[in-house]
Amino acid sequence: MPALRRASLRELATAAYELDARVVEGRLHRDPEEGGWMVGETPLDTWLERFADQQVYVIVVSLEDERPLPSRVCRTCGTEYVGAECPRCREVRIRLRGR
């Protein structure tokens, strides 16, 4: 997987953590004994149970996808970039916030 794609996925996971969302990472497979879906050693049925009767987003992204990220044009400054956010606007936000 291209490094930029992996970095963008890590940013997505980090954003989810910052929203106090639940994130699970690992290889998706079926449990050979019970036949249920698992991510790593986590049974998805058990993991999803805590969200019963709630409206949710479920996002599944493969870390083995080799497609390059498409370039975008920032709606704020017009810069063409690849990734989750415009690096120029990000730099300005950081500078203005004094970090």
Tab-separated table of N, CA and C in Angstrom:
chain	number	residue	atom	x	y	z
A	1	MET	N	0.840	-1.167	0.000
A	1	MET	CA	0.000	0.000	0.000
A	1	MET	C	0.888	1.234	0.000
A	2	PRO	N	0.528	2.198	-0.837
A	2	PRO	CA	1.296	3.446	-0.849
A	2	PRO	C	1.276	4.124	0.519
A	3	ALA	N	2.406	4.731	0.877
A	3	ALA	CA	2.547	5.343	2.197
A	3	ALA	C	1.521	6.452	2.428
A	4	LEU	N	1.212	7.235	1.398
A	4	LEU	CA	0.254	8.320	1.561
A	4	LEU	C	-1.137	7.781	1.868
A	5	ARG	N	-1.512	6.682	1.215
A	5	ARG	CA	-2.818	6.076	1.485
A	5	ARG	C	-2.872	5.567	2.921
A	6	ARG	N	-1.813	4.902	3.349
A	6	ARG	CA	-1.762	4.391	4.724
A	6	ARG	C	-1.835	5.542	5.730
A	7	ALA	N	-1.138	6.636	5.446
A	7	ALA	CA	-1.170	7.793	6.340
A	7	ALA	C	-2.575	8.393	6.399
A	8	SER	N	-3.267	8.443	5.277
A	8	SER	CA	-4.626	8.974	5.250
A	8	SER	C	-5.569	8.097	6.062
A	9	LEU	N	-5.379	6.785	5.989
A	9	LEU	CA	-6.211	5.875	6.780
A	9	LEU	C	-5.932	6.030	8.269
A	10	ARG	N	-4.683	6.245	8.617
A	10	ARG	CA	-4.344	6.475	10.027
A	10	ARG	C	-4.980	7.771	10.517
A	11	GLU	N	-5.005	8.808	9.657
A	11	GLU	CA	-5.666	10.069	10.024
A	11	GLU	C	-7.155	9.844	10.254
A	12	LEU	N	-7.774	9.025	9.405
A	12	LEU	CA	-9.201	8.711	9.570
A	12	LEU	C	-9.441	8.004	10.900
A	13	ALA	N	-8.594	7.030	11.221
A	13	ALA	CA	-8.730	6.309	12.492
A	13	ALA	C	-8.500	7.249	13.673
A	14	THR	N	-7.525	8.146	13.553
A	14	THR	CA	-7.245	9.108	14.617
A	14	THR	C	-8.437	10.034	14.826
A	15	ALA	N	-9.034	10.489	13.736
A	15	ALA	CA	-10.221	11.347	13.844
A	15	ALA	C	-11.352	10.599	14.549
A	16	ALA	N	-11.495	9.315	14.245
A	16	ALA	CA	-12.528	8.512	14.907
A	16	ALA	C	-12.252	8.409	16.401
A	17	TYR	N	-11.001	8.157	16.777
A	17	TYR	CA	-10.651	8.104	18.200
A	17	TYR	C	-10.952	9.425	18.890
A	18	GLU	N	-10.635	10.545	18.229
A	18	GLU	CA	-10.869	11.858	18.815
A	18	GLU	C	-12.354	12.135	19.024
A	19	LEU	N	-13.213	11.492	18.228
A	19	LEU	CA	-14.657	11.621	18.397
A	19	LEU	C	-15.198	10.612	19.405
A	20	ASP	N	-14.286	9.908	20.084
A	20	ASP	CA	-14.628	8.866	21.046
A	20	ASP	C	-15.393	7.730	20.372
A	21	ALA	N	-15.070	7.482	19.098
A	21	ALA	CA	-15.671	6.379	18.359
A	21	ALA	C	-14.891	5.093	18.648
A	22	ARG	N	-15.466	3.983	18.315
A	22	ARG	CA	-14.797	2.692	18.488
A	22	ARG	C	-14.150	2.303	17.168
A	23	VAL	N	-12.910	1.849	17.246
A	23	VAL	CA	-12.157	1.447	16.058
A	23	VAL	C	-11.543	0.088	16.346
A	24	VAL	N	-11.621	-0.801	15.388
A	24	VAL	CA	-10.975	-2.100	15.511
A	24	VAL	C	-10.157	-2.317	14.241
A	25	GLU	N	-8.949	-2.844	14.401
A	25	GLU	CA	-8.069	-3.065	13.260
A	25	GLU	C	-7.530	-4.485	13.320
A	26	GLY	N	-7.421	-5.107	12.176
A	26	GLY	CA	-6.880	-6.453	12.085
A	26	GLY	C	-7.339	-7.112	10.797
A	27	ARG	N	-6.965	-8.356	10.622
A	27	ARG	CA	-7.344	-9.096	9.427
A	27	ARG	C	-8.768	-9.620	9.587
A	28	LEU	N	-9.616	-9.348	8.588
A	28	LEU	CA	-11.009	-9.809	8.592
A	28	LEU	C	-11.045	-11.275	8.168
A	29	HIS	N	-11.670	-12.100	8.992
A	29	HIS	CA	-11.786	-13.530	8.679
A	29	HIS	C	-12.977	-14.121	9.420
A	30	ARG	N	-13.335	-15.321	9.034
A	30	ARG	CA	-14.401	-16.046	9.747
A	30	ARG	C	-13.778	-16.949	10.799
A	31	ASP	N	-14.426	-17.012	11.949
A	31	ASP	CA	-13.995	-17.908	13.014
A	31	ASP	C	-14.254	-19.335	12.549
A	32	PRO	N	-13.226	-20.176	12.469
A	32	PRO	CA	-13.427	-21.532	11.970
A	32	PRO	C	-14.350	-22.384	12.840
A	33	GLU	N	-14.439	-22.085	14.140
A	33	GLU	CA	-15.269	-22.886	15.032
A	33	GLU	C	-16.732	-22.468	14.993
A	34	GLU	N	-16.980	-21.154	15.061
A	34	GLU	CA	-18.362	-20.678	15.142
A	34	GLU	C	-18.863	-20.064	13.855
A	35	GLY	N	-17.984	-19.756	12.918
A	35	GLY	CA	-18.389	-19.223	11.629
A	35	GLY	C	-18.697	-17.750	11.589
A	36	GLY	N	-18.525	-17.043	12.710
A	36	GLY	CA	-18.808	-15.608	12.748
A	36	GLY	C	-17.636	-14.800	12.230
A	37	TRP	N	-17.914	-13.588	11.790
A	37	TRP	CA	-16.866	-12.697	11.303
A	37	TRP	C	-16.052	-12.158	12.465
A	38	MET	N	-14.726	-12.073	12.245
A	38	MET	CA	-13.814	-11.549	13.259
A	38	MET	C	-12.841	-10.593	12.596
A	39	VAL	N	-12.411	-9.580	13.350
A	39	VAL	CA	-11.326	-8.704	12.935
A	39	VAL	C	-10.214	-8.946	13.938
A	40	GLY	N	-9.145	-9.569	13.469
A	40	GLY	CA	-8.100	-10.008	14.394
A	40	GLY	C	-8.682	-11.050	15.322
A	41	GLU	N	-8.641	-10.780	16.612
A	41	GLU	CA	-9.211	-11.689	17.606
A	41	GLU	C	-10.549	-11.187	18.152
A	42	THR	N	-11.086	-10.117	17.542
A	42	THR	CA	-12.319	-9.503	18.027
A	42	THR	C	-13.527	-9.993	17.235
A	43	PRO	N	-14.473	-10.675	17.878
A	43	PRO	CA	-15.694	-11.079	17.181
A	43	PRO	C	-16.549	-9.854	16.866
A	44	LEU	N	-16.914	-9.682	15.596
A	44	LEU	CA	-17.678	-8.506	15.207
A	44	LEU	C	-19.060	-8.462	15.841
A	45	ASP	N	-19.703	-9.613	16.013
A	45	ASP	CA	-21.024	-9.620	16.655
A	45	ASP	C	-20.949	-8.999	18.048
A	46	THR	N	-19.970	-9.401	18.813
A	46	THR	CA	-19.789	-8.885	20.170
A	46	THR	C	-19.421	-7.407	20.135
A	47	TRP	N	-18.526	-7.052	19.216
A	47	TRP	CA	-18.054	-5.677	19.115
A	47	TRP	C	-19.184	-4.728	18.712
A	48	LEU	N	-20.042	-5.173	17.779
A	48	LEU	CA	-21.147	-4.336	17.303
A	48	LEU	C	-22.327	-4.301	18.274
A	49	GLU	N	-22.407	-5.257	19.178
A	49	GLU	CA	-23.532	-5.343	20.112
A	49	GLU	C	-23.702	-4.067	20.928
A	50	ARG	N	-22.601	-3.399	21.280
A	50	ARG	CA	-22.694	-2.178	22.095
A	50	ARG	C	-23.408	-1.040	21.374
A	51	PHE	N	-23.590	-1.182	20.057
A	51	PHE	CA	-24.260	-0.148	19.274
A	51	PHE	C	-25.690	-0.525	18.908
A	52	ALA	N	-26.216	-1.561	19.517
A	52	ALA	CA	-27.567	-2.022	19.201
A	52	ALA	C	-28.580	-0.891	19.374
A	53	ASP	N	-29.501	-0.798	18.443
A	53	ASP	CA	-30.576	0.191	18.448
A	53	ASP	C	-30.090	1.641	18.349
A	54	GLN	N	-28.899	1.851	17.791
A	54	GLN	CA	-28.377	3.188	17.549
A	54	GLN	C	-28.137	3.355	16.055
A	55	GLN	N	-28.248	4.565	15.568
A	55	GLN	CA	-27.904	4.826	14.172
A	55	GLN	C	-26.390	4.977	14.098
A	56	VAL	N	-25.733	4.250	13.191
A	56	VAL	CA	-24.271	4.232	13.129
A	56	VAL	C	-23.772	4.342	11.695
A	57	TYR	N	-22.500	4.688	11.567
A	57	TYR	CA	-21.744	4.552	10.330
A	57	TYR	C	-20.833	3.355	10.526
A	58	VAL	N	-20.715	2.524	9.520
A	58	VAL	CA	-19.732	1.448	9.538
A	58	VAL	C	-18.837	1.682	8.330
A	59	ILE	N	-17.557	1.924	8.577
A	59	ILE	CA	-16.596	2.185	7.505
A	59	ILE	C	-15.578	1.054	7.520
A	60	VAL	N	-15.423	0.395	6.397
A	60	VAL	CA	-14.436	-0.666	6.275
A	60	VAL	C	-13.480	-0.267	5.162
A	61	VAL	N	-12.187	-0.233	5.483
A	61	VAL	CA	-11.174	0.159	4.518
A	61	VAL	C	-10.068	-0.880	4.536
A	62	SER	N	-9.690	-1.357	3.360
A	62	SER	CA	-8.624	-2.339	3.258
A	62	SER	C	-7.263	-1.658	3.287
A	63	LEU	N	-6.368	-2.160	4.104
A	63	LEU	CA	-4.992	-1.666	4.143
A	63	LEU	C	-4.156	-2.263	3.010
A	64	GLU	N	-4.749	-3.153	2.238
A	64	GLU	CA	-4.022	-3.800	1.144
A	64	GLU	C	-4.400	-3.239	-0.220
A	65	ASP	N	-5.211	-2.196	-0.250
A	65	ASP	CA	-5.627	-1.558	-1.500
A	65	ASP	C	-4.451	-0.777	-2.071
A	66	GLU	N	-4.080	-1.049	-3.306
A	66	GLU	CA	-2.914	-0.431	-3.917
A	66	GLU	C	-3.246	0.792	-4.770
A	67	ARG	N	-4.521	1.145	-4.889
A	67	ARG	CA	-4.881	2.296	-5.721
A	67	ARG	C	-4.301	3.578	-5.140
A	68	PRO	N	-3.796	4.460	-5.993
A	68	PRO	CA	-3.310	5.747	-5.482
A	68	PRO	C	-4.485	6.645	-5.102
A	69	LEU	N	-4.226	7.542	-4.187
A	69	LEU	CA	-5.270	8.489	-3.796
A	69	LEU	C	-5.468	9.512	-4.910
A	70	PRO	N	-6.707	9.864	-5.181
A	70	PRO	CA	-6.946	10.891	-6.203
A	70	PRO	C	-6.567	12.272	-5.667
A	71	SER	N	-6.162	13.142	-6.563
A	71	SER	CA	-5.859	14.507	-6.133
A	71	SER	C	-7.158	15.289	-6.013
A	72	ARG	N	-7.128	16.294	-5.162
A	72	ARG	CA	-8.299	17.139	-4.902
A	72	ARG	C	-7.895	18.597	-5.047
A	73	VAL	N	-8.871	19.445	-5.154
A	73	VAL	CA	-8.643	20.886	-5.146
A	73	VAL	C	-9.331	21.445	-3.906
A	74	CYS	N	-8.559	22.167	-3.100
A	74	CYS	CA	-9.076	22.742	-1.856
A	74	CYS	C	-10.149	23.778	-2.183
A	75	ARG	N	-11.277	23.676	-1.521
A	75	ARG	CA	-12.376	24.621	-1.727
A	75	ARG	C	-12.089	25.983	-1.111
A	76	THR	N	-11.128	26.041	-0.209
A	76	THR	CA	-10.800	27.292	0.461
A	76	THR	C	-9.745	28.091	-0.294
A	77	CYS	N	-8.618	27.440	-0.623
A	77	CYS	CA	-7.498	28.183	-1.215
A	77	CYS	C	-7.196	27.812	-2.663
A	78	GLY	N	-7.818	26.749	-3.165
A	78	GLY	CA	-7.608	26.362	-4.555
A	78	GLY	C	-6.381	25.513	-4.812
A	79	THR	N	-5.661	25.129	-3.777
A	79	THR	CA	-4.466	24.300	-3.931
A	79	THR	C	-4.858	22.873	-4.290
A	80	GLU	N	-4.133	22.271	-5.241
A	80	GLU	CA	-4.338	20.862	-5.561
A	80	GLU	C	-3.475	20.045	-4.611
A	81	TYR	N	-4.057	19.014	-4.009
A	81	TYR	CA	-3.336	18.206	-3.028
A	81	TYR	C	-3.812	16.768	-3.075
A	82	VAL	N	-3.063	15.887	-2.436
A	82	VAL	CA	-3.431	14.481	-2.286
A	82	VAL	C	-3.419	14.193	-0.800
A	83	GLY	N	-4.481	13.588	-0.295
A	83	GLY	CA	-4.553	13.258	1.121
A	83	GLY	C	-5.887	13.653	1.714
A	84	ALA	N	-5.941	13.634	3.036
A	84	ALA	CA	-7.189	13.881	3.746
A	84	ALA	C	-7.535	15.360	3.845
A	85	GLU	N	-6.510	16.233	3.903
A	85	GLU	CA	-6.782	17.658	4.027
A	85	GLU	C	-5.717	18.452	3.294
A	86	CYS	N	-6.053	19.674	2.969
A	86	CYS	CA	-5.143	20.570	2.262
A	86	CYS	C	-3.959	20.905	3.175
A	87	PRO	N	-2.737	20.576	2.748
A	87	PRO	CA	-1.580	20.859	3.607
A	87	PRO	C	-1.336	22.360	3.798
A	88	ARG	N	-1.663	23.173	2.801
A	88	ARG	CA	-1.470	24.621	2.920
A	88	ARG	C	-2.410	25.196	3.979
A	89	CYS	N	-3.688	24.847	3.903
A	89	CYS	CA	-4.658	25.340	4.894
A	89	CYS	C	-4.360	24.773	6.282
A	90	ARG	N	-3.901	23.533	6.341
A	90	ARG	CA	-3.549	22.926	7.631
A	90	ARG	C	-2.409	23.701	8.277
A	91	GLU	N	-1.397	24.039	7.487
A	91	GLU	CA	-0.256	24.796	7.998
A	91	GLU	C	-0.695	26.170	8.507
A	92	VAL	N	-1.579	26.824	7.773
A	92	VAL	CA	-2.082	28.137	8.192
A	92	VAL	C	-2.876	28.015	9.494
A	93	ARG	N	-3.739	26.987	9.601
A	93	ARG	CA	-4.511	26.789	10.839
A	93	ARG	C	-3.592	26.589	12.029
A	94	ILE	N	-2.560	25.780	11.850
A	94	ILE	CA	-1.621	25.518	12.939
A	94	ILE	C	-0.894	26.808	13.331
A	95	ARG	N	-0.448	27.569	12.331
A	95	ARG	CA	0.259	28.818	12.607
A	95	ARG	C	-0.646	29.811	13.328
A	96	LEU	N	-1.888	29.938	12.884
A	96	LEU	CA	-2.798	30.904	13.497
A	96	LEU	C	-3.213	30.493	14.903
A	97	ARG	N	-3.231	29.209	15.186
A	97	ARG	CA	-3.592	28.743	16.526
A	97	ARG	C	-2.408	28.743	17.474
A	98	GLY	N	-1.224	29.052	16.938
A	98	GLY	CA	-0.037	29.153	17.776
A	98	GLY	C	0.546	27.837	18.229
A	99	ARG	N	0.375	26.803	17.407
A	99	ARG	CA	0.926	25.493	17.795
A	99	ARG	C	2.168	25.169	17.008
